[in-house]
Tab-separated table of C-alpha atoms in Angstrom:
chain	number	residue	atom	x	y	z
M	1	UNK	CA	-45.664	0.083	7.950
M	2	UNK	CA	-44.858	-2.351	5.134
M	3	UNK	CA	-42.298	0.093	3.739
M	4	UNK	CA	-40.541	0.400	7.107
M	5	UNK	CA	-40.522	-3.383	7.613
M	6	UNK	CA	-39.174	-4.101	4.132
M	7	UNK	CA	-36.429	-1.474	4.511
M	8	UNK	CA	-35.463	-3.017	7.873
M	9	UNK	CA	-35.230	-6.503	6.337
M	10	UNK	CA	-33.149	-5.135	3.449
M	11	UNK	CA	-30.815	-3.372	5.890
M	12	UNK	CA	-30.401	-6.605	7.841
M	13	UNK	CA	-29.557	-8.413	4.603
M	14	UNK	CA	-26.877	-5.836	3.793
M	15	UNK	CA	-25.490	-6.044	7.313
M	16	UNK	CA	-25.408	-9.829	7.315
M	17	UNK	CA	-24.291	-10.573	3.753
M	18	UNK	CA	-22.253	-7.418	2.952
M	19	UNK	CA	-22.755	-7.742	-0.826
M	20	UNK	CA	-20.502	-5.622	-3.024
M	21	UNK	CA	-21.048	-6.896	-6.554
M	22	UNK	CA	-23.580	-4.975	-8.671
M	23	UNK	CA	-25.999	-7.881	-9.245
M	24	UNK	CA	-26.733	-8.823	-5.597
M	25	UNK	CA	-26.848	-5.139	-4.652
M	26	UNK	CA	-29.370	-4.479	-7.419
M	27	UNK	CA	-31.465	-7.478	-6.331
M	28	UNK	CA	-31.670	-6.043	-2.824
M	29	UNK	CA	-32.331	-2.437	-3.811
M	30	UNK	CA	-34.625	-2.616	-6.851
M	31	UNK	CA	-37.300	-5.372	-6.682
M	32	UNK	CA	-38.674	-4.431	-3.246
M	33	UNK	CA	-39.419	-0.739	-3.950
M	34	UNK	CA	-40.716	-1.710	-7.399
M	35	UNK	CA	-43.204	-4.056	-5.742
M	36	UNK	CA	-44.134	-1.547	-3.026
M	37	UNK	CA	-44.808	1.172	-5.594
M	38	UNK	CA	-47.541	-1.011	-7.149
M	39	UNK	CA	-49.402	-1.247	-3.828
M	40	UNK	CA	-50.002	2.471	-3.400
M	41	UNK	CA	-53.144	4.319	-4.390
M	42	UNK	CA	-51.279	5.959	-7.259
M	43	UNK	CA	-48.764	4.555	-9.711
M	44	UNK	CA	-47.742	7.953	-11.058
M	45	UNK	CA	-44.091	8.809	-11.587
M	46	UNK	CA	-43.868	11.171	-8.580
M	47	UNK	CA	-45.435	8.531	-6.320
M	48	UNK	CA	-43.039	5.843	-7.578
M	49	UNK	CA	-40.019	8.112	-7.102
M	50	UNK	CA	-41.262	8.920	-3.602
M	51	UNK	CA	-41.551	5.224	-2.733
M	52	UNK	CA	-38.010	4.549	-3.927
M	53	UNK	CA	-36.690	7.592	-2.060
M	54	UNK	CA	-38.386	6.703	1.228
M	55	UNK	CA	-37.170	3.106	0.924
M	56	UNK	CA	-33.531	4.121	0.439
M	57	UNK	CA	-33.638	6.824	3.116
M	58	UNK	CA	-35.126	4.283	5.524
M	59	UNK	CA	-32.227	1.879	4.892
M	60	UNK	CA	-29.767	4.682	5.639
M	61	UNK	CA	-31.738	5.614	8.756
M	62	UNK	CA	-31.589	2.024	10.062
M	63	UNK	CA	-27.835	2.001	9.395
M	64	UNK	CA	-27.208	5.275	11.223
M	65	UNK	CA	-29.456	4.304	14.125
M	66	UNK	CA	-27.666	0.989	14.616
M	67	UNK	CA	-24.171	2.468	14.437
M	68	UNK	CA	-25.087	5.108	17.024
M	69	UNK	CA	-27.032	2.721	19.239
M	70	UNK	CA	-25.741	1.174	22.497
M	71	UNK	CA	-26.210	-2.280	20.925
M	72	UNK	CA	-23.346	-1.830	18.488
M	73	UNK	CA	-20.311	-3.991	19.499
M	74	UNK	CA	-18.063	-0.903	19.519
M	75	UNK	CA	-20.490	1.355	21.374
M	76	UNK	CA	-18.311	1.520	24.496
M	77	UNK	CA	-15.377	3.071	22.641
M	78	UNK	CA	-15.246	6.881	22.441
M	79	UNK	CA	-15.021	8.797	19.205
M	80	UNK	CA	-16.743	11.440	17.086
M	81	UNK	CA	-20.275	10.550	16.024
M	82	UNK	CA	-19.523	11.222	12.370
M	83	UNK	CA	-16.836	8.502	12.423
M	84	UNK	CA	-19.282	6.105	14.054
M	85	UNK	CA	-21.734	6.640	11.221
M	86	UNK	CA	-19.359	6.500	8.238
M	87	UNK	CA	-15.699	6.314	7.273
M	88	UNK	CA	-16.255	8.900	4.557
M	89	UNK	CA	-14.560	11.470	6.811
M	90	UNK	CA	-11.428	9.317	7.047
M	91	UNK	CA	-11.524	8.765	3.293
M	92	UNK	CA	-11.601	12.528	2.737
M	93	UNK	CA	-8.766	13.118	5.203
M	94	UNK	CA	-6.695	10.403	3.490
M	95	UNK	CA	-7.352	11.982	0.089
M	96	UNK	CA	-6.084	15.340	1.391
M	97	UNK	CA	-3.045	13.708	3.004
M	98	UNK	CA	-4.103	14.837	6.481
M	99	UNK	CA	-5.177	11.481	7.928
M	100	UNK	CA	-2.220	11.196	10.316
M	101	UNK	CA	-2.878	14.664	11.738
M	102	UNK	CA	-6.602	14.005	11.992
M	103	UNK	CA	-6.114	10.696	13.819
M	104	UNK	CA	-3.588	12.284	16.150
M	105	UNK	CA	-6.139	14.974	16.989
M	106	UNK	CA	-8.729	12.307	17.748
M	107	UNK	CA	-6.371	10.579	20.163
M	108	UNK	CA	-5.591	13.869	21.853
M	109	UNK	CA	-9.315	14.456	22.294
M	110	UNK	CA	-10.526	10.939	23.166
M	111	UNK	CA	-7.507	9.066	24.517
M	112	UNK	CA	-5.651	5.926	23.441
M	113	UNK	CA	-8.728	4.043	22.165
M	114	UNK	CA	-10.808	5.769	19.495
M	115	UNK	CA	-13.586	4.266	17.398
M	116	UNK	CA	-12.909	5.165	13.784
M	117	UNK	CA	-13.321	2.035	11.650
M	118	UNK	CA	-12.686	-1.628	11.002
M	119	UNK	CA	-9.781	-3.885	10.050
M	120	UNK	CA	-10.705	-5.884	6.947
M	121	UNK	CA	-9.896	-3.747	3.898
M	122	UNK	CA	-9.577	-6.238	1.064
M	123	UNK	CA	-10.558	-4.707	-2.255
M	124	UNK	CA	-13.493	-6.743	-3.607
M	125	UNK	CA	-13.188	-8.472	-6.948
M	126	UNK	CA	-9.451	-7.969	-7.512
M	127	UNK	CA	-6.589	-10.483	-7.644
M	128	UNK	CA	-5.032	-10.585	-4.193
M	129	UNK	CA	-1.336	-10.205	-3.547
M	130	UNK	CA	0.259	-11.975	-0.604
M	131	UNK	CA	-0.160	-8.973	1.693
M	132	UNK	CA	-3.948	-8.780	1.164
M	133	UNK	CA	-4.812	-12.470	1.620
M	134	UNK	CA	-6.997	-13.173	4.653
M	135	UNK	CA	-7.525	-16.923	4.143
M	136	UNK	CA	-4.879	-18.613	6.365
M	137	UNK	CA	-4.639	-21.735	4.179
M	138	UNK	CA	-4.154	-19.772	0.958
M	139	UNK	CA	-1.760	-17.407	2.711
M	140	UNK	CA	0.342	-20.309	3.997
M	141	UNK	CA	0.593	-21.771	0.502
M	142	UNK	CA	1.638	-18.463	-1.068
M	143	UNK	CA	3.920	-17.599	1.846
M	144	UNK	CA	5.859	-20.814	1.213
M	145	UNK	CA	6.912	-19.476	-2.190
M	146	UNK	CA	7.986	-16.120	-0.761
M	147	UNK	CA	9.892	-17.784	2.085
M	148	UNK	CA	11.982	-19.624	-0.506
M	149	UNK	CA	12.579	-16.375	-2.383
M	150	UNK	CA	13.922	-14.596	0.703
M	151	UNK	CA	15.731	-17.365	2.522
M	152	UNK	CA	19.268	-16.483	3.736
M	153	UNK	CA	20.770	-18.703	1.038
M	154	UNK	CA	18.733	-17.054	-1.738
M	155	UNK	CA	19.589	-13.571	-0.537
M	156	UNK	CA	23.288	-14.460	-0.406
M	157	UNK	CA	23.415	-16.271	-3.743
M	158	UNK	CA	21.007	-14.197	-5.851
M	159	UNK	CA	19.952	-10.816	-4.432
M	160	UNK	CA	23.216	-9.653	-2.833
M	161	UNK	CA	24.919	-9.059	-6.180
M	162	UNK	CA	22.044	-6.923	-7.470
M	163	UNK	CA	22.088	-4.737	-4.373
M	164	UNK	CA	25.862	-4.291	-4.365
M	165	UNK	CA	25.891	-3.368	-8.056
M	166	UNK	CA	23.289	-0.673	-7.517
M	167	UNK	CA	24.982	0.601	-4.342
M	168	UNK	CA	28.174	1.024	-6.349
M	169	UNK	CA	26.268	2.883	-9.051
M	170	UNK	CA	24.692	5.194	-6.462
M	171	UNK	CA	28.078	5.907	-4.853
M	172	UNK	CA	29.541	6.718	-8.284
M	173	UNK	CA	26.759	9.240	-8.916
M	174	UNK	CA	27.330	10.877	-5.535
M	175	UNK	CA	31.079	10.917	-6.251
M	176	UNK	CA	30.534	12.837	-9.493
M	177	UNK	CA	28.313	15.309	-7.662
M	178	UNK	CA	31.014	15.798	-5.007
M	179	UNK	CA	33.653	16.389	-7.710
M	180	UNK	CA	31.403	19.008	-9.269
M	181	UNK	CA	31.263	20.845	-5.945
M	182	UNK	CA	35.036	20.602	-5.479
M	183	UNK	CA	35.510	22.304	-8.857
M	184	UNK	CA	33.606	25.299	-7.544
M	185	UNK	CA	30.203	24.345	-8.826
M	186	UNK	CA	26.977	24.191	-6.922
M	187	UNK	CA	25.934	20.691	-5.886
M	188	UNK	CA	22.302	20.204	-4.942
M	189	UNK	CA	21.249	16.624	-4.258
M	190	UNK	CA	17.602	15.606	-4.325
M	191	UNK	CA	17.897	12.644	-1.967
M	192	UNK	CA	14.272	11.639	-2.429
M	193	UNK	CA	14.812	11.362	-6.185
M	194	UNK	CA	18.037	9.373	-5.790
M	195	UNK	CA	16.684	7.039	-3.113
M	196	UNK	CA	13.602	6.393	-5.241
M	197	UNK	CA	15.695	5.725	-8.345
M	198	UNK	CA	18.048	3.477	-6.366
M	199	UNK	CA	15.319	1.332	-4.803
M	200	UNK	CA	13.363	0.976	-8.053
M	201	UNK	CA	16.509	-0.134	-9.870
M	202	UNK	CA	17.271	-2.667	-7.135
M	203	UNK	CA	13.757	-4.086	-7.162
M	204	UNK	CA	13.690	-4.125	-10.956
M	205	UNK	CA	16.839	-6.264	-10.915
M	206	UNK	CA	15.657	-8.491	-8.082
M	207	UNK	CA	12.120	-8.972	-9.382
M	208	UNK	CA	12.446	-9.013	-13.174
M	209	UNK	CA	16.185	-9.105	-13.818
M	210	UNK	CA	16.258	-5.393	-14.740
M	211	UNK	CA	14.067	-2.986	-16.616
M	212	UNK	CA	13.929	0.448	-14.936
M	213	UNK	CA	17.436	2.065	-14.990
M	214	UNK	CA	16.247	5.208	-13.198
M	215	UNK	CA	19.668	6.128	-11.800
M	216	UNK	CA	21.208	5.964	-15.258
M	217	UNK	CA	18.498	8.285	-16.563
M	218	UNK	CA	18.890	10.638	-13.594
M	219	UNK	CA	15.358	10.029	-12.373
M	220	UNK	CA	12.028	8.561	-13.366
M	221	UNK	CA	11.534	9.107	-17.091
M	222	UNK	CA	8.703	6.581	-17.405
M	223	UNK	CA	6.216	8.367	-15.140
M	224	UNK	CA	5.960	5.344	-12.843
M	225	UNK	CA	6.436	7.178	-9.552
M	226	UNK	CA	3.989	9.911	-10.545
M	227	UNK	CA	1.445	7.288	-11.576
M	228	UNK	CA	2.038	5.416	-8.323
M	229	UNK	CA	1.449	8.586	-6.330
M	230	UNK	CA	-1.881	9.165	-8.062
M	231	UNK	CA	-2.851	5.533	-7.564
M	232	UNK	CA	-1.849	5.643	-3.898
M	233	UNK	CA	-3.959	8.740	-3.254
M	234	UNK	CA	-7.011	7.059	-4.749
M	235	UNK	CA	-6.325	3.779	-2.969
M	236	UNK	CA	-5.658	5.483	0.383
M	237	UNK	CA	-9.064	7.130	0.237
M	238	UNK	CA	-11.019	4.131	-1.030
M	239	UNK	CA	-9.335	1.791	1.464
M	240	UNK	CA	-11.694	3.238	4.054
M	241	UNK	CA	-14.739	2.409	1.929
M	242	UNK	CA	-13.778	-0.978	0.413
M	243	UNK	CA	-17.059	-1.639	-1.378
M	244	UNK	CA	-16.622	1.605	-3.340
M	245	UNK	CA	-13.731	0.031	-5.297
M	246	UNK	CA	-16.238	-2.050	-7.236
M	247	UNK	CA	-17.968	1.040	-8.593
M	248	UNK	CA	-15.283	3.733	-8.628
M	249	UNK	CA	-12.998	1.644	-10.823
M	250	UNK	CA	-15.761	1.696	-13.462
M	251	UNK	CA	-15.341	5.476	-13.773
M	252	UNK	CA	-12.852	6.373	-16.541
M	253	UNK	CA	-10.992	9.109	-14.649
M	254	UNK	CA	-10.763	7.139	-11.413
M	255	UNK	CA	-9.534	4.009	-13.171
M	256	UNK	CA	-6.949	5.878	-15.250
M	257	UNK	CA	-4.428	6.283	-12.404
M	258	UNK	CA	-4.387	2.598	-11.527
M	259	UNK	CA	-4.261	1.503	-15.160
M	260	UNK	CA	-1.413	3.889	-15.947
M	261	UNK	CA	0.721	2.642	-13.073
M	262	UNK	CA	-0.091	-1.003	-13.795
M	263	UNK	CA	0.819	-0.640	-17.474
M	264	UNK	CA	4.222	0.874	-16.622
M	265	UNK	CA	5.007	-1.519	-13.777
M	266	UNK	CA	3.870	-4.559	-15.731
M	267	UNK	CA	5.957	-3.786	-18.830
M	268	UNK	CA	9.096	-5.575	-17.529
M	269	UNK	CA	6.888	-8.284	-16.045
M	270	UNK	CA	5.243	-9.018	-19.401
M	271	UNK	CA	8.695	-9.121	-21.007
M	272	UNK	CA	9.752	-11.537	-18.286
M	273	UNK	CA	6.709	-13.755	-18.922
M	274	UNK	CA	7.447	-13.792	-22.652
M	275	UNK	CA	11.109	-14.694	-22.142
M	276	UNK	CA	10.342	-17.396	-19.599
M	277	UNK	CA	11.804	-18.010	-16.154
M	278	UNK	CA	15.309	-19.333	-16.780
M	279	UNK	CA	16.947	-16.737	-14.504
M	280	UNK	CA	16.325	-17.175	-10.792
M	281	UNK	CA	15.027	-13.714	-10.030
M	282	UNK	CA	12.055	-13.086	-7.744
M	283	UNK	CA	9.672	-13.713	-10.631
M	284	UNK	CA	11.082	-17.220	-10.983
M	285	UNK	CA	10.028	-17.972	-7.405
M	286	UNK	CA	6.672	-16.168	-7.575
M	287	UNK	CA	5.642	-17.857	-10.841
M	288	UNK	CA	6.430	-21.232	-9.200
M	289	UNK	CA	6.049	-23.031	-12.526
M	290	UNK	CA	7.556	-26.228	-11.130
M	291	UNK	CA	4.625	-26.559	-8.726
M	292	UNK	CA	1.767	-28.939	-9.673
M	293	UNK	CA	-0.599	-25.995	-9.132
M	294	UNK	CA	1.228	-22.815	-10.198
M	295	UNK	CA	-0.506	-19.493	-9.496
M	296	UNK	CA	-2.594	-17.832	-12.181
M	297	UNK	CA	-1.166	-15.069	-14.345
M	298	UNK	CA	-3.393	-12.523	-12.563
M	299	UNK	CA	-1.943	-13.640	-9.232
M	300	UNK	CA	1.620	-13.403	-10.554
M	301	UNK	CA	0.915	-9.888	-11.811
M	302	UNK	CA	-0.511	-8.855	-8.440
M	303	UNK	CA	2.513	-10.257	-6.607
M	304	UNK	CA	4.914	-8.675	-9.106
M	305	UNK	CA	3.424	-5.211	-8.630
M	306	UNK	CA	3.372	-5.723	-4.864
M	307	UNK	CA	7.052	-6.707	-4.870
M	308	UNK	CA	8.113	-3.613	-6.808
M	309	UNK	CA	6.027	-1.207	-4.724
M	310	UNK	CA	6.742	-2.830	-1.358
M	311	UNK	CA	10.466	-3.048	-1.989
M	312	UNK	CA	11.010	0.310	-3.669
M	313	UNK	CA	8.569	3.050	-2.693
M	314	UNK	CA	8.464	2.178	1.008
M	315	UNK	CA	12.223	1.619	1.183
M	316	UNK	CA	12.866	4.929	-0.578
M	317	UNK	CA	10.612	6.681	1.942
M	318	UNK	CA	12.500	5.125	4.845
M	319	UNK	CA	15.942	5.927	3.401
M	320	UNK	CA	14.934	9.518	2.637
M	321	UNK	CA	13.646	9.945	6.195
M	322	UNK	CA	16.899	8.553	7.609
M	323	UNK	CA	18.890	11.011	5.491
M	324	UNK	CA	16.643	13.830	6.693
M	325	UNK	CA	17.220	13.033	10.362
M	326	UNK	CA	20.964	12.575	9.863
M	327	UNK	CA	21.316	15.910	8.084
M	328	UNK	CA	19.269	17.605	10.791
M	329	UNK	CA	21.561	16.098	13.438
M	330	UNK	CA	25.189	16.557	12.309
M	331	UNK	CA	26.547	15.198	15.602
M	332	UNK	CA	24.765	11.881	15.020
M	333	UNK	CA	25.995	11.909	11.425
M	334	UNK	CA	29.569	12.336	12.635
M	335	UNK	CA	29.214	9.515	15.171
M	336	UNK	CA	27.837	7.243	12.448
M	337	UNK	CA	30.718	8.111	10.121
M	338	UNK	CA	33.199	7.283	12.878
M	339	UNK	CA	31.502	3.930	13.474
M	340	UNK	CA	31.553	3.055	9.770
M	341	UNK	CA	35.230	4.055	9.491
M	342	UNK	CA	36.098	1.978	12.548
M	343	UNK	CA	34.476	-1.178	11.166
M	344	UNK	CA	35.295	-0.698	7.473
M	345	UNK	CA	38.530	1.267	7.343
M	346	UNK	CA	39.424	-0.293	3.971
M	347	UNK	CA	35.919	-0.163	2.508
M	348	UNK	CA	33.826	-3.150	1.460
M	349	UNK	CA	35.318	-5.052	-1.439
M	350	UNK	CA	33.456	-8.294	-0.832
M	351	UNK	CA	29.994	-8.413	0.701
M	352	UNK	CA	30.325	-11.672	2.592
M	353	UNK	CA	29.640	-13.154	5.988
M	354	UNK	CA	32.428	-11.103	7.570
M	355	UNK	CA	30.878	-7.827	6.415
M	356	UNK	CA	27.473	-8.919	7.685
M	357	UNK	CA	28.993	-9.860	11.038
M	358	UNK	CA	30.603	-6.441	11.349
M	359	UNK	CA	27.361	-4.670	10.467
M	360	UNK	CA	25.412	-6.628	13.068
M	361	UNK	CA	27.777	-5.223	15.696
M	362	UNK	CA	27.387	-1.581	14.607
M	363	UNK	CA	25.231	-0.237	17.421
M	364	UNK	CA	24.565	3.246	16.039
M	365	UNK	CA	23.792	2.044	12.520
M	366	UNK	CA	21.327	-0.568	13.730
M	367	UNK	CA	19.711	1.905	16.130
M	368	UNK	CA	19.161	4.369	13.297
M	369	UNK	CA	17.660	1.723	11.013
M	370	UNK	CA	15.463	-0.107	13.517
M	371	UNK	CA	14.524	2.477	16.135
M	372	UNK	CA	14.554	5.938	14.633
M	373	UNK	CA	13.047	5.088	11.243
M	374	UNK	CA	9.456	6.333	10.910
M	375	UNK	CA	6.815	4.038	9.369
M	376	UNK	CA	7.276	3.788	5.601
M	377	UNK	CA	3.534	4.114	4.961
M	378	UNK	CA	0.910	6.527	6.292
M	379	UNK	CA	-1.580	4.466	8.268
M	380	UNK	CA	-3.601	4.975	11.414
M	381	UNK	CA	-0.984	2.981	13.316
M	382	UNK	CA	0.882	5.013	15.892
M	383	UNK	CA	4.591	5.001	16.644
M	384	UNK	CA	5.622	6.589	19.921
M	385	UNK	CA	9.306	7.074	20.706
M	386	UNK	CA	10.813	8.482	23.859
């Protein structure tokens, strides 16, 4: 009876406090069974192990019973029982890359509303980038810096030149490939590779003033994208079990992927920190050294990595998908070419307000970018187009 009561109280403490750091978890899981093992008729090793085992199994039993009970706040929503008990299934599906198919199957079986998990997925104990902040006051303060970095004036005066330079470089590469085909050669273009190289070069220029030069090298020679893929697989799985980050990152093999990507991505950032912030790139805004309370170096690193990943990998995915749909639909491709030729018969020599005005009036181009682009990240969010 005492064992059941103590396990219930411990479960309630976990449910209420949601501890994730090793010390509070150990204080909840170790002292109580240690004390209970001294109250039994035998203090032998098998009896002590049995007490610990029953205590832990009882905590799990209380957890499962509550999540399956009609008193749970989400009890009225349909869904498979295994997903009600744990998100380990979703973590496994995410690790395999089948989460989108699995979630779609759940919706086909249960309808529009399916109980599969929760919203808050902040990784415990790590420096937060802007996108992972949940505190509205802190978010507002950090958002102010990013708003300055991406104001219309900043984009026009600082980022536009970087983008146009890299667009020209990409067009030159495609031109050489086309010339190779015209000479009778075989031209095979890996659009995913080129879009990835293009977006990483753009974000390297915008964020750190340069540093990647993937298009010049013909692809990723640093291993950044491969490291990012490994990190994303691990993060996609652990995002469904946030508390596991605290312990998995202590494992050498699990931590290697994240450390490898961070070391590559942070190389230009560390160079930028050493050289200072004289150039008004994105780092100049994020570091916010003119502020009375500038962000910590850990925060700047987190935002720097977020900027590179958010602006390159996701954009490359979107651009590659757009190319895929255009190549699968040659009629749409032809209509888009006609629209571009009609608005820019002489090309684009100067990327100014006039060019932006023309682009805003290109119906097909804007429809392709805003309507027919799939989500750039695999999440449980659904996109339905008719």
